[in-house]
Coordinates of C-alpha atoms in Angstrom, one line a residue:
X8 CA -34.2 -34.5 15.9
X9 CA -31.8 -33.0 13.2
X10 CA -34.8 -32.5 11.3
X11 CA -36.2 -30.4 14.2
X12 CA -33.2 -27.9 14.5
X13 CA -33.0 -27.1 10.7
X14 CA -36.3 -26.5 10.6
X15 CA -35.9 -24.7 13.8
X16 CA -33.1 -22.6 12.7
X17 CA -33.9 -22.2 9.0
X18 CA -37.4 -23.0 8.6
X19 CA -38.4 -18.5 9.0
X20 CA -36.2 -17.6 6.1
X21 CA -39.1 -17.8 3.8
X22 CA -41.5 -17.3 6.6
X23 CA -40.7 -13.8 7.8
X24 CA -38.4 -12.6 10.5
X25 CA -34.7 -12.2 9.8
X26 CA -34.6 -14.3 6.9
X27 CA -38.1 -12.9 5.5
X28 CA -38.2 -12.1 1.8
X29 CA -36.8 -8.3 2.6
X30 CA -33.6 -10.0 3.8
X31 CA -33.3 -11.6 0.7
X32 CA -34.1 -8.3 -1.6
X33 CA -31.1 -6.5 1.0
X34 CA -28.9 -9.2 0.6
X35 CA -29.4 -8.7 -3.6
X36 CA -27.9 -5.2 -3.1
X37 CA -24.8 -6.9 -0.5
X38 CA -21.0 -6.3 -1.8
X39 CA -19.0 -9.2 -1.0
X40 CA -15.7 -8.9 -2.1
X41 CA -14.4 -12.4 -1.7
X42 CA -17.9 -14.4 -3.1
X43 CA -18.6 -11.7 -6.1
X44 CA -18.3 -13.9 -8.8
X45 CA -16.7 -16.9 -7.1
X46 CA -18.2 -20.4 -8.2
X47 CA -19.0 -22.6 -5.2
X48 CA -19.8 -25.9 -5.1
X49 CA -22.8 -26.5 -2.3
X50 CA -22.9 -29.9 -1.3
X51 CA -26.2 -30.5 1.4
X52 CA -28.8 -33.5 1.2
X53 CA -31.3 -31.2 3.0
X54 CA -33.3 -29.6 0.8
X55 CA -34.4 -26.8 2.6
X56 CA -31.4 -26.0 4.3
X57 CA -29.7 -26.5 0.3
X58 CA -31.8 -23.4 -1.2
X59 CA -31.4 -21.0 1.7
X60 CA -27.9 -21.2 1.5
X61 CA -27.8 -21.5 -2.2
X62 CA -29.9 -18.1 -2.0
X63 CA -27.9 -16.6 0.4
X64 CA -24.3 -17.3 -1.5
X65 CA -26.2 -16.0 -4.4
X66 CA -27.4 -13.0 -2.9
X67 CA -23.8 -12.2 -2.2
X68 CA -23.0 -12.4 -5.9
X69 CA -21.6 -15.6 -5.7
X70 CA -22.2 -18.8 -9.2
X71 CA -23.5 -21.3 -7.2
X72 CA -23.4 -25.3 -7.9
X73 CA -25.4 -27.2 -5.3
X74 CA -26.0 -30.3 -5.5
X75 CA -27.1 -33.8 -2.7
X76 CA -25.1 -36.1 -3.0
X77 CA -21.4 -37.1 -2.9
X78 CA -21.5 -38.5 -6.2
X79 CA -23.3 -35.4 -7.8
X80 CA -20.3 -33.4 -6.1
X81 CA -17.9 -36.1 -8.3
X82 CA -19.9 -35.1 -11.4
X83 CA -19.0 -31.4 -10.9
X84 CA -15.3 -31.4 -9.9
X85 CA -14.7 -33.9 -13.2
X86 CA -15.4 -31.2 -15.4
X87 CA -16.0 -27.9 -13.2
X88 CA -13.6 -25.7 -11.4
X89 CA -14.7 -23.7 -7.9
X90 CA -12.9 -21.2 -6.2
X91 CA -14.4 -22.6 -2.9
X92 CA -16.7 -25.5 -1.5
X93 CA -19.1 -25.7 1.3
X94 CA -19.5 -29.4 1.9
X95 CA -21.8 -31.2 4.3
X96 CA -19.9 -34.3 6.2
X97 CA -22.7 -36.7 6.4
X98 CA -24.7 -37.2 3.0
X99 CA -26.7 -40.2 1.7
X100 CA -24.1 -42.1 -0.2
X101 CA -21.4 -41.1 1.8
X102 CA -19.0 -38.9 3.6
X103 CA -18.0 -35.3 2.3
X104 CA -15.3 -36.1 3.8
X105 CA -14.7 -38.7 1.1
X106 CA -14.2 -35.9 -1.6
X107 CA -10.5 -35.1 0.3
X108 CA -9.3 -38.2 0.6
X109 CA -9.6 -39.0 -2.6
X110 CA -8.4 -35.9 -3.8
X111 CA -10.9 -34.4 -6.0
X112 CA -10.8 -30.7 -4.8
X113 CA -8.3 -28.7 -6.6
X114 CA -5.2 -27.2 -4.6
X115 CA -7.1 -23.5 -5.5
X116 CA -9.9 -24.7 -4.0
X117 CA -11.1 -23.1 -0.5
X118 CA -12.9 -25.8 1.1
X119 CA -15.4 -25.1 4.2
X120 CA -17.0 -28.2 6.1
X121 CA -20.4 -28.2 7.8
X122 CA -20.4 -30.2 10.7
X123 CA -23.8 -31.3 13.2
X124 CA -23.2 -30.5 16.9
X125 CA -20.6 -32.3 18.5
X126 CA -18.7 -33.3 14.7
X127 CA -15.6 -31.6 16.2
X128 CA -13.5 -34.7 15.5
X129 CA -14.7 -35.4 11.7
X130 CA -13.8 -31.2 11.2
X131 CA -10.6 -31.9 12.6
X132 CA -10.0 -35.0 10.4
X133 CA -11.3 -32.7 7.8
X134 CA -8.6 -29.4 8.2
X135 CA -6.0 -32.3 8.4
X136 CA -7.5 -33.6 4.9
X137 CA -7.0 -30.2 3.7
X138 CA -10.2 -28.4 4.9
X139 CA -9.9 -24.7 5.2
X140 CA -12.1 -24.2 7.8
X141 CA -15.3 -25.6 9.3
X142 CA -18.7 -24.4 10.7
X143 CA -20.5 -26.0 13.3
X144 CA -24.1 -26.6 12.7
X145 CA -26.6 -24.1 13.4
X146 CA -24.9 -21.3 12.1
X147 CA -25.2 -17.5 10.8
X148 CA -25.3 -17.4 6.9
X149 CA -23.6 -14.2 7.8
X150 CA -20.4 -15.8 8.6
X151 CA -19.9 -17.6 5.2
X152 CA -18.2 -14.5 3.2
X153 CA -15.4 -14.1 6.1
X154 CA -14.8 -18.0 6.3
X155 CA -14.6 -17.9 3.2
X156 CA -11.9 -15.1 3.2
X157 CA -10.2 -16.9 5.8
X158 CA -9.9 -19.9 3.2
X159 CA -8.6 -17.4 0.6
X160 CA -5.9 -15.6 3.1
X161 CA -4.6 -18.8 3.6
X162 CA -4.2 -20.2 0.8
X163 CA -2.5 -16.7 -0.2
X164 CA -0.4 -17.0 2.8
X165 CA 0.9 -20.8 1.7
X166 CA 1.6 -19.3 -2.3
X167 CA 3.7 -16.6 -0.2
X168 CA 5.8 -18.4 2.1
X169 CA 6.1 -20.6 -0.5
X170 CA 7.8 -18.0 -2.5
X171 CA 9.6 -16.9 0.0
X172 CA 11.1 -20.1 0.6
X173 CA 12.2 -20.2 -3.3
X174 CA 13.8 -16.6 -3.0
X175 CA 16.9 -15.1 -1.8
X176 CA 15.4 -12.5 0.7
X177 CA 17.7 -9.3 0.3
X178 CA 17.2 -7.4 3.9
X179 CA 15.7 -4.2 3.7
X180 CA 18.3 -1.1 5.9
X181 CA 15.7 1.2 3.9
X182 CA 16.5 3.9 1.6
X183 CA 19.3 6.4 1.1
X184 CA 19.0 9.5 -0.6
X185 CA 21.8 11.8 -0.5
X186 CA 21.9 15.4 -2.2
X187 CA 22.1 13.1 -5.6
X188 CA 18.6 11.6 -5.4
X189 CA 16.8 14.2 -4.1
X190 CA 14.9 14.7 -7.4
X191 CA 14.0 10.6 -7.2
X192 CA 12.9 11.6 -3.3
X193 CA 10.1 14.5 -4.8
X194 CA 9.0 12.0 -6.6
X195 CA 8.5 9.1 -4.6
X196 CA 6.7 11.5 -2.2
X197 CA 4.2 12.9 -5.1
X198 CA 3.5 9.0 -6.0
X199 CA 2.8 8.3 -2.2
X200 CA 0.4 11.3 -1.7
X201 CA -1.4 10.4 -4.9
X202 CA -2.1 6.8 -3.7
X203 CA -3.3 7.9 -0.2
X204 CA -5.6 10.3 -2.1
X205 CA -6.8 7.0 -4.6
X206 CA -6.7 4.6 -2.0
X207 CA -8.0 1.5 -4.3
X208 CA -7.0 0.8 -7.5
X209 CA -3.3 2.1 -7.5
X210 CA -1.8 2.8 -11.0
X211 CA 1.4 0.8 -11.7
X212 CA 4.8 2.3 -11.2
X213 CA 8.0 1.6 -13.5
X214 CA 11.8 2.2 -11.8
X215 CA 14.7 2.2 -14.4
X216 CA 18.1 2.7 -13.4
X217 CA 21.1 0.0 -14.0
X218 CA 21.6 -3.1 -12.2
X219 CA 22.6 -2.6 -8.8
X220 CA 21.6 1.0 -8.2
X221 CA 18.7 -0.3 -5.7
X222 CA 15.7 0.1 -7.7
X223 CA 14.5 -2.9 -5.6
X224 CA 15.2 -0.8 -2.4
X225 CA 12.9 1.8 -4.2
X226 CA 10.2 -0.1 -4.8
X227 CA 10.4 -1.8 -1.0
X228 CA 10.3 2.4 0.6
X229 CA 7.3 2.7 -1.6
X230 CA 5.6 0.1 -0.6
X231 CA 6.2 0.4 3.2
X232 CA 5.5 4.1 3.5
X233 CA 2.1 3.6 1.2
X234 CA -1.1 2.7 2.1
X235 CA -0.5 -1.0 1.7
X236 CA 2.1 -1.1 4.0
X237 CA 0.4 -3.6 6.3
X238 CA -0.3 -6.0 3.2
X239 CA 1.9 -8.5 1.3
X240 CA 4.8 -7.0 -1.2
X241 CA 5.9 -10.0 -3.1
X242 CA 9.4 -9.5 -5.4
X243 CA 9.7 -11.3 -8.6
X244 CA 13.4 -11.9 -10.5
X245 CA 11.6 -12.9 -13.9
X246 CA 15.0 -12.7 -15.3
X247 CA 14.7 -16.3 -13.0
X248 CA 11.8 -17.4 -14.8
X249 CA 12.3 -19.8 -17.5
X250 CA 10.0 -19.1 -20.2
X251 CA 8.2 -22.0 -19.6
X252 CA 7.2 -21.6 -16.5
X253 CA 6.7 -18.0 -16.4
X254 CA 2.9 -18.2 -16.9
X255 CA 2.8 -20.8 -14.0
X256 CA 4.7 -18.8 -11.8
X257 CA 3.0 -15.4 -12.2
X258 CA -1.1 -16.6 -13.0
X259 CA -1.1 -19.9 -11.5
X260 CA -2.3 -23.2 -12.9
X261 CA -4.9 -26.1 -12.3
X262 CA -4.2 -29.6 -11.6
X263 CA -3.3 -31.2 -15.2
X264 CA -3.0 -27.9 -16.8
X265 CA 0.2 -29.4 -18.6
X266 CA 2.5 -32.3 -18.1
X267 CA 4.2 -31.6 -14.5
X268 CA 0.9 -30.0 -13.3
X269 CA 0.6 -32.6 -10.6
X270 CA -1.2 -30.0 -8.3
X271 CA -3.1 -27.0 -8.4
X272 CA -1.1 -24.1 -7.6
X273 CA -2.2 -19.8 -7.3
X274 CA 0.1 -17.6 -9.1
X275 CA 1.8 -14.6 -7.7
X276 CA -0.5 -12.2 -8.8
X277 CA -3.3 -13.7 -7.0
X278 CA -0.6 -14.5 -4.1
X279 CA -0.3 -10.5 -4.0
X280 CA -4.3 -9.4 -4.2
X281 CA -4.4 -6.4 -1.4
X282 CA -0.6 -6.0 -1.8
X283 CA 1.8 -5.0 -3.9
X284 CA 3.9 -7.3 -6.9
X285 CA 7.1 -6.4 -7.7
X286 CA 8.1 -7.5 -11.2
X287 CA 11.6 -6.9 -11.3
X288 CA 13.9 -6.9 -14.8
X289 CA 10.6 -7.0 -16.3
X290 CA 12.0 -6.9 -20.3
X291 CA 13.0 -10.4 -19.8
X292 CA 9.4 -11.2 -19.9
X293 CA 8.4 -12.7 -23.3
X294 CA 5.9 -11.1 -25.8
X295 CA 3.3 -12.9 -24.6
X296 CA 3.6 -12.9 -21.3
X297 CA 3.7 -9.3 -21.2
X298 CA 0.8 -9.1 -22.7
X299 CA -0.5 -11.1 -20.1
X300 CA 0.5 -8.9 -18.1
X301 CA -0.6 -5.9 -19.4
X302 CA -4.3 -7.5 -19.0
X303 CA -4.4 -8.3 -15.9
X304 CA -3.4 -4.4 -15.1
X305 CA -5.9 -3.3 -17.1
X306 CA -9.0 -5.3 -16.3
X307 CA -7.8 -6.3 -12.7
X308 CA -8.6 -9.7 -13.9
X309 CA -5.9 -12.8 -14.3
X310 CA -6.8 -16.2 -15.6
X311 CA -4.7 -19.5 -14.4
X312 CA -3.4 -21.7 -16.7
X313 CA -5.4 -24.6 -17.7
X314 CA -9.2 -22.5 -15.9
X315 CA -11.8 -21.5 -17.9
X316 CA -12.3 -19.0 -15.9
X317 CA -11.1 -15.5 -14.9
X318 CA -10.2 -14.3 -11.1
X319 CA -10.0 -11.2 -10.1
X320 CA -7.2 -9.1 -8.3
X321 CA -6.4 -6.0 -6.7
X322 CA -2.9 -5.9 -7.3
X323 CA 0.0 -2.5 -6.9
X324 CA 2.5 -3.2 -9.9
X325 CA 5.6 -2.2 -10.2
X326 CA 8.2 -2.7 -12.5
X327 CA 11.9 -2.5 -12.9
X328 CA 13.8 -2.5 -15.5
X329 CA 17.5 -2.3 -15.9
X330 CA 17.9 -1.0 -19.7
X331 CA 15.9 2.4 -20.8
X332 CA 12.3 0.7 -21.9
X333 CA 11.9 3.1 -24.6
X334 CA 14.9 2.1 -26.1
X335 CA 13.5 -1.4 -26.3
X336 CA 10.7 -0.4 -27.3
X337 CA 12.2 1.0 -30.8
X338 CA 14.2 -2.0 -30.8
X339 CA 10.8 -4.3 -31.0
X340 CA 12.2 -5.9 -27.7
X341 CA 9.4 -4.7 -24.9
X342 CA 5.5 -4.2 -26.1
X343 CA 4.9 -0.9 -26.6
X344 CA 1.6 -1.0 -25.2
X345 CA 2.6 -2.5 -22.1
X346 CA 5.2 0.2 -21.7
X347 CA 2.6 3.2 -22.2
X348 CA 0.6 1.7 -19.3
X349 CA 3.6 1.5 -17.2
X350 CA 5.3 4.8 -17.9
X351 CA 2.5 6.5 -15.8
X352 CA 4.7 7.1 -13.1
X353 CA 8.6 6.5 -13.8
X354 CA 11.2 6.6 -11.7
X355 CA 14.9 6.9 -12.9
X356 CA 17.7 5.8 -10.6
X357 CA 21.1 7.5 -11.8
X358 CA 24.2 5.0 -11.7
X359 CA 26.4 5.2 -8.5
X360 CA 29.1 6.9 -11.0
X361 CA 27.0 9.7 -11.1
X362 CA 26.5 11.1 -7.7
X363 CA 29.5 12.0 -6.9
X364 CA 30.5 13.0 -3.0
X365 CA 27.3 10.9 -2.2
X366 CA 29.5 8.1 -2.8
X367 CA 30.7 8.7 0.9
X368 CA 27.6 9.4 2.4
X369 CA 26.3 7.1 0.6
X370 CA 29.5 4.5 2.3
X371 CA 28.9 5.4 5.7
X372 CA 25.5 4.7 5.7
X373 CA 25.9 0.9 4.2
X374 CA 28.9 0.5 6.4
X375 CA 27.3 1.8 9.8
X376 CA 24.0 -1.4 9.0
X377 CA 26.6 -3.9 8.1
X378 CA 28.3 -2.9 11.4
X379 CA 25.0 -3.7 13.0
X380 CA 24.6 -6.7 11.5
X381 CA 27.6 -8.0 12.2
X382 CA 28.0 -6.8 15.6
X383 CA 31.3 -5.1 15.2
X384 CA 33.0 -1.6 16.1
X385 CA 32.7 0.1 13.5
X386 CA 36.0 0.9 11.7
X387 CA 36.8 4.5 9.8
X388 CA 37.9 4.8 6.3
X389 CA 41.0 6.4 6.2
X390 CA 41.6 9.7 3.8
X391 CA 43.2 7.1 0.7
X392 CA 40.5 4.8 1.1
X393 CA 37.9 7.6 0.9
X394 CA 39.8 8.6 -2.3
X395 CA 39.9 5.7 -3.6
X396 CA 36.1 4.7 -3.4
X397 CA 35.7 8.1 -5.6
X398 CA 38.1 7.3 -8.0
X399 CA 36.6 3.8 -8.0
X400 CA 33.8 3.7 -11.3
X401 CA 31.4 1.1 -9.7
X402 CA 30.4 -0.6 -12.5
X403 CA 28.4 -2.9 -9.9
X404 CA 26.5 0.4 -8.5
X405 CA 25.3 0.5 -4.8
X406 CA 25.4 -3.7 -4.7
X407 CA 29.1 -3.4 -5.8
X408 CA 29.8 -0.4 -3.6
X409 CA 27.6 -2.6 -0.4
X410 CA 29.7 -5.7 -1.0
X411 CA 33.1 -3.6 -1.1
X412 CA 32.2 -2.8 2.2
X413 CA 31.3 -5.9 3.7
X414 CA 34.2 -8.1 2.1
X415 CA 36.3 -4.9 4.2
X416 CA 34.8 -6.2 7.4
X417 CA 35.0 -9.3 7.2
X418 CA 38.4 -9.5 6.0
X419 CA 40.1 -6.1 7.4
X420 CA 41.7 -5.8 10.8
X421 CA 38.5 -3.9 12.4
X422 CA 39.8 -0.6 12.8
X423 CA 40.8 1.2 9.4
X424 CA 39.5 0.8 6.0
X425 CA 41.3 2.0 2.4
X426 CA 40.9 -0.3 0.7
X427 CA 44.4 -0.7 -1.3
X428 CA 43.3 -3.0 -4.0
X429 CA 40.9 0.0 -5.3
X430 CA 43.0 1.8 -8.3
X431 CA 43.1 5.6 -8.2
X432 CA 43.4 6.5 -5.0
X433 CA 47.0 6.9 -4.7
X434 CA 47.2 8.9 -7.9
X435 CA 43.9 11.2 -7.5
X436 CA 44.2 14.0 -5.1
X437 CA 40.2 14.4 -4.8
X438 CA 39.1 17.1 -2.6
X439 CA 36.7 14.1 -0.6
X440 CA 35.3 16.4 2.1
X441 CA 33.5 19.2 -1.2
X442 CA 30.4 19.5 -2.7
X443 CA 30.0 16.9 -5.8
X444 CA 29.8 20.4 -7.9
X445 CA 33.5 20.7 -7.1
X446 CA 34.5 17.5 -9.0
X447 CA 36.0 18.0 -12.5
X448 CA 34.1 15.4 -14.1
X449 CA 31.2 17.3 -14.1
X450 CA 29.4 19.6 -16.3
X451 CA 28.9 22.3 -14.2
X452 CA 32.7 22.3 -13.1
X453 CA 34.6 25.5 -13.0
X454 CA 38.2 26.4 -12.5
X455 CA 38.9 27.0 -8.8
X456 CA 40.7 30.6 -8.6
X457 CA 43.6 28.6 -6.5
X458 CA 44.6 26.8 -9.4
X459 CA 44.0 23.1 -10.7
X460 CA 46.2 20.0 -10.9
X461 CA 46.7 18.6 -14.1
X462 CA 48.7 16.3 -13.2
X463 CA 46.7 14.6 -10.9
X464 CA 43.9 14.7 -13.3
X465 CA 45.5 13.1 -16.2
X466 CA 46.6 10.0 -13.2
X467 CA 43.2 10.1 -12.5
X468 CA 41.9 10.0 -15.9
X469 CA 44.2 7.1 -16.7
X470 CA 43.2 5.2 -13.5
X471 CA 39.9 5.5 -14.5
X472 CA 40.5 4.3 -17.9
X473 CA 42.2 1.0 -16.2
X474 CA 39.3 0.5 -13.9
X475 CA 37.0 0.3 -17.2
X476 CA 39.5 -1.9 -18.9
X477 CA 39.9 -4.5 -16.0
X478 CA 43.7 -2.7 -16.0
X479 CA 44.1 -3.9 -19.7
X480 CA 46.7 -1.0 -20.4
X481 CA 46.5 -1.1 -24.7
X482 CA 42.6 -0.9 -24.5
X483 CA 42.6 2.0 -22.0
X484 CA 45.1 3.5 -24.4
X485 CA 42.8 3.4 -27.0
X486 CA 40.1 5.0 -24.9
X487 CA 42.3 7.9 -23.8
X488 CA 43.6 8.3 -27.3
X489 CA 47.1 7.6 -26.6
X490 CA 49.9 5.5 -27.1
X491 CA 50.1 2.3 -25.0
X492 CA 53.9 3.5 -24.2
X493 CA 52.5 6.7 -22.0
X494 CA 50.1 5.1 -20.4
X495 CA 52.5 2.7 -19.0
X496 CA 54.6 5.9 -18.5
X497 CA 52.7 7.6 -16.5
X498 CA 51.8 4.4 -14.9
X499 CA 55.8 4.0 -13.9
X500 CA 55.8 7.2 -11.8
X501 CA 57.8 9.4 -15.0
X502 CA 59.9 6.4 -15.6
X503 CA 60.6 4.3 -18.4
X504 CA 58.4 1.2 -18.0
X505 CA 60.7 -2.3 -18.8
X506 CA 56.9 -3.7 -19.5

């Protein structure tokens, strides 16, 4: 009777009708993104059923491996790697079912049992064994390439939450810009039309700008408001990468690739195909890796460790770095070939320092999300505490300026915030309501025809110094190019200091 059906079912692929030799010359010229170039391992006792399906996966561009037997299949997974398997359940010398439990698949693998009518509890057993999916026996060779791709979501899905699971998640309020980044704004908006006018094949984006300034933030907006919003955008720290497993973690490995390779596992890149990857501190890469890297942006190919073969990856880079690339690059410290291929499309993030009455704005936005997520009223900053988070230097950027604020609601009353602890407020009269154009400290600066207060500068300048110097008073001397006795001086109110 089984021999009926799959002659019933099959039996007019060479003999005309839908499967007639035309459907195998149309199927020659068929893209299939997920089986172009995959190596699949067909394991089916029935001969005729065995060619048309090694002819149709090879049609769709697929390297095919079929073979009849369970232990044939042995033979090939001891010295072959497949990206996915279609395995029959019942074979001559066994179960394909067999091949699970004992393991012989690699974790990469994207297995796909064939079951006869009514095998729903061996495909269950199967899934639980680690079967990606099944198909029920008759069925349409047409559904093999989106099985398949349901195998390799999957196992892209698993790699991900996987990740995820490893990672501090930082939550995403979205993006401020502020007067300061409006430059960084025209930019990100000429990157995001140039990708909805490429569509595939996105060139790689590098953000530089000092720890804590929110280049991560930056690349997140990007990502959301692109066209591959509604894919996967997976970070990396590879400043958290030990060397060692650096390779591992970003191309993936095979089982027994080196000594703790107990299990296959897919690297990030390949975690990320459709989406975007988000290499952040990228100069703590090594040499090599970099290199690595720069490959697999350039031939949209990455190879795992221990395969001898090469996968390949649609992939958005970007990068971030939080030291001037260039620099490094005349240093010997980055690749300079990787960094030619990044700076396509740079972004520069200026230090929180540097943006002046944004600082505020900048303030109220951060404070009016942490509000939301804790659930509080939320409090004002009063006049001295606005002064004092201009006079601060924020050495920590937009993370030191976000924790400031949080660390204020958790610990203040609820109702007022000026922050006391924060030096130079009391001694800078800043105007904290004027354009950042109006602050001394800047190039542009001019003399205000009402006059100008010198010496609330020179407090303010001092202050400043002492914020640099973790309030060491002889080194901000030194920086000011003064003695240590009128710092402490002017520190005393006009006084002679007893310190």
């Amino acid at each position: 009777m089984e021999q009926l059906w799959r002659f019933l079912s099959y039996g007019h692929f060479f003999f005309g009708g839908q499967y007639g030799g035309d459907f195998i010359k149309d199927l020659s010229n068929m893209e299939s993104a997920v089986l172009s170039g995959a190596e699949v391992l067909l394991v089916e006792d029935e001969t005729l059923l065995r060619k048309r399906l090694a002819a149709f996966l090879d049609a769709t561009g697929a390297e095919v491996t079929a073979v009849d037997s369970v232990a044939g299949a042995r033979r090939c997974l001891e010295s072959l790697q497949f990206e996915f398997a279609l395995v029959d359940i019942k074979l001559p010398d066994g179960l394909g079912l067999d091949l699970l439990r004992e393991k012989r698949f690699s974790d990469n693998t994207g297995i796909v049992i064939m079951t006869a009518e009514g095998g729903v509890k061996s495909a269950v057993e199967a899934m639980r064994l680690g079967a990606g999916d099944y198909l029920s026996k008759p069925f349409d060779f047409e559904e093999l390439p989106l099985v398949f791709e349901r195998c390799r979501q999957g196992r892209q899905s698993a790699r991900i939450e996987e990740h995820r699971r490893s990672q501090d998640q930082v939550s995403d309020h979205g993006l401020f810009f502020g007067e300061s980044l409006q430059q960084v704004e025209e930019q990100l908006q000429k990157i995001l039309s140039a990708d909805r006018r490429l569509g595939r094949g996105l060139p790689p984006v590098l953000i530089e700008g000092e720890t804590g300034t929110g280049k991560t933030t930056v690349a997140r907006w990007l990502h959301h408001h692109g066209p591959r919003a509604d894919k996967i955008l997976v970070d990396v720290n590879c400043s958290a990468l030990p060397d060692s497993l650096a390779e591992s973690e970003l191309f993936g490995h095979e089982r027994g690739a080196f000594t703790d390779a107990r299990s296959a596992r897919i690297g990030l890149f390949e975690a990320a195909h459709g989406g975007t990857l988000l290499l952040d501190e990228i100069p703590s890469l090594s040499s090599v890796n970099q290199a690595k890297v720069l490959k697999a942006i350039e031939d949209g190919k990455i190879r795992r460790v221990g395969a001898n073969k090469e996968i390949s990856i649609d992939v958005r880079i970007i990068a971030a770095a939080n030291r001037d690339l260039s620099s490094l690059v005349a240093a010997g410290e980055f690749r300079e070939d990787l960094f030619h291929r990044l700076d396509l499309l740079r972004l520069t993030i200026p230090a929180l320092r540097d943006r002046g009455a944004d600082v505020l704005t900048l303030a109220d936005f951060l404070l009016t999300n942490l509000c939301k997520r804790y659930r509080v009223r939320r409090p004002e900053i009063t006049r001295p505490g606005r002064q004092r988070l201009l006079a601060h230097t924020w050495s920590g950027n937009v993370r030191e300026l976000s924790h400031e604020l949080e660390r204020a609601i958790v610990f203040g009353d609820g109702s007022r915030l000026d922050f006391p602890h924060l030096a130079g407020g009391e001694a800078s009269d800043v105007n904290v309501d004027s354009n950042p154009r109006d602050d001394w400290l800047r190039a542009e600066w001019r003399f205000p025809e009402c006059g100008f207060g010198l010496e609330d500068a020179i407090n303010r300048l001092i202050n400043l110094a002492l914020e640099q110097t973790n309030q060491n008073v002889s080194a901000a001397a030194r920086l000011l190019g003064v003695s240590r006795d009128y710092v402490r001086y002017r520190l005393s109110g006009g006084k002679k200091s007893k310190r």
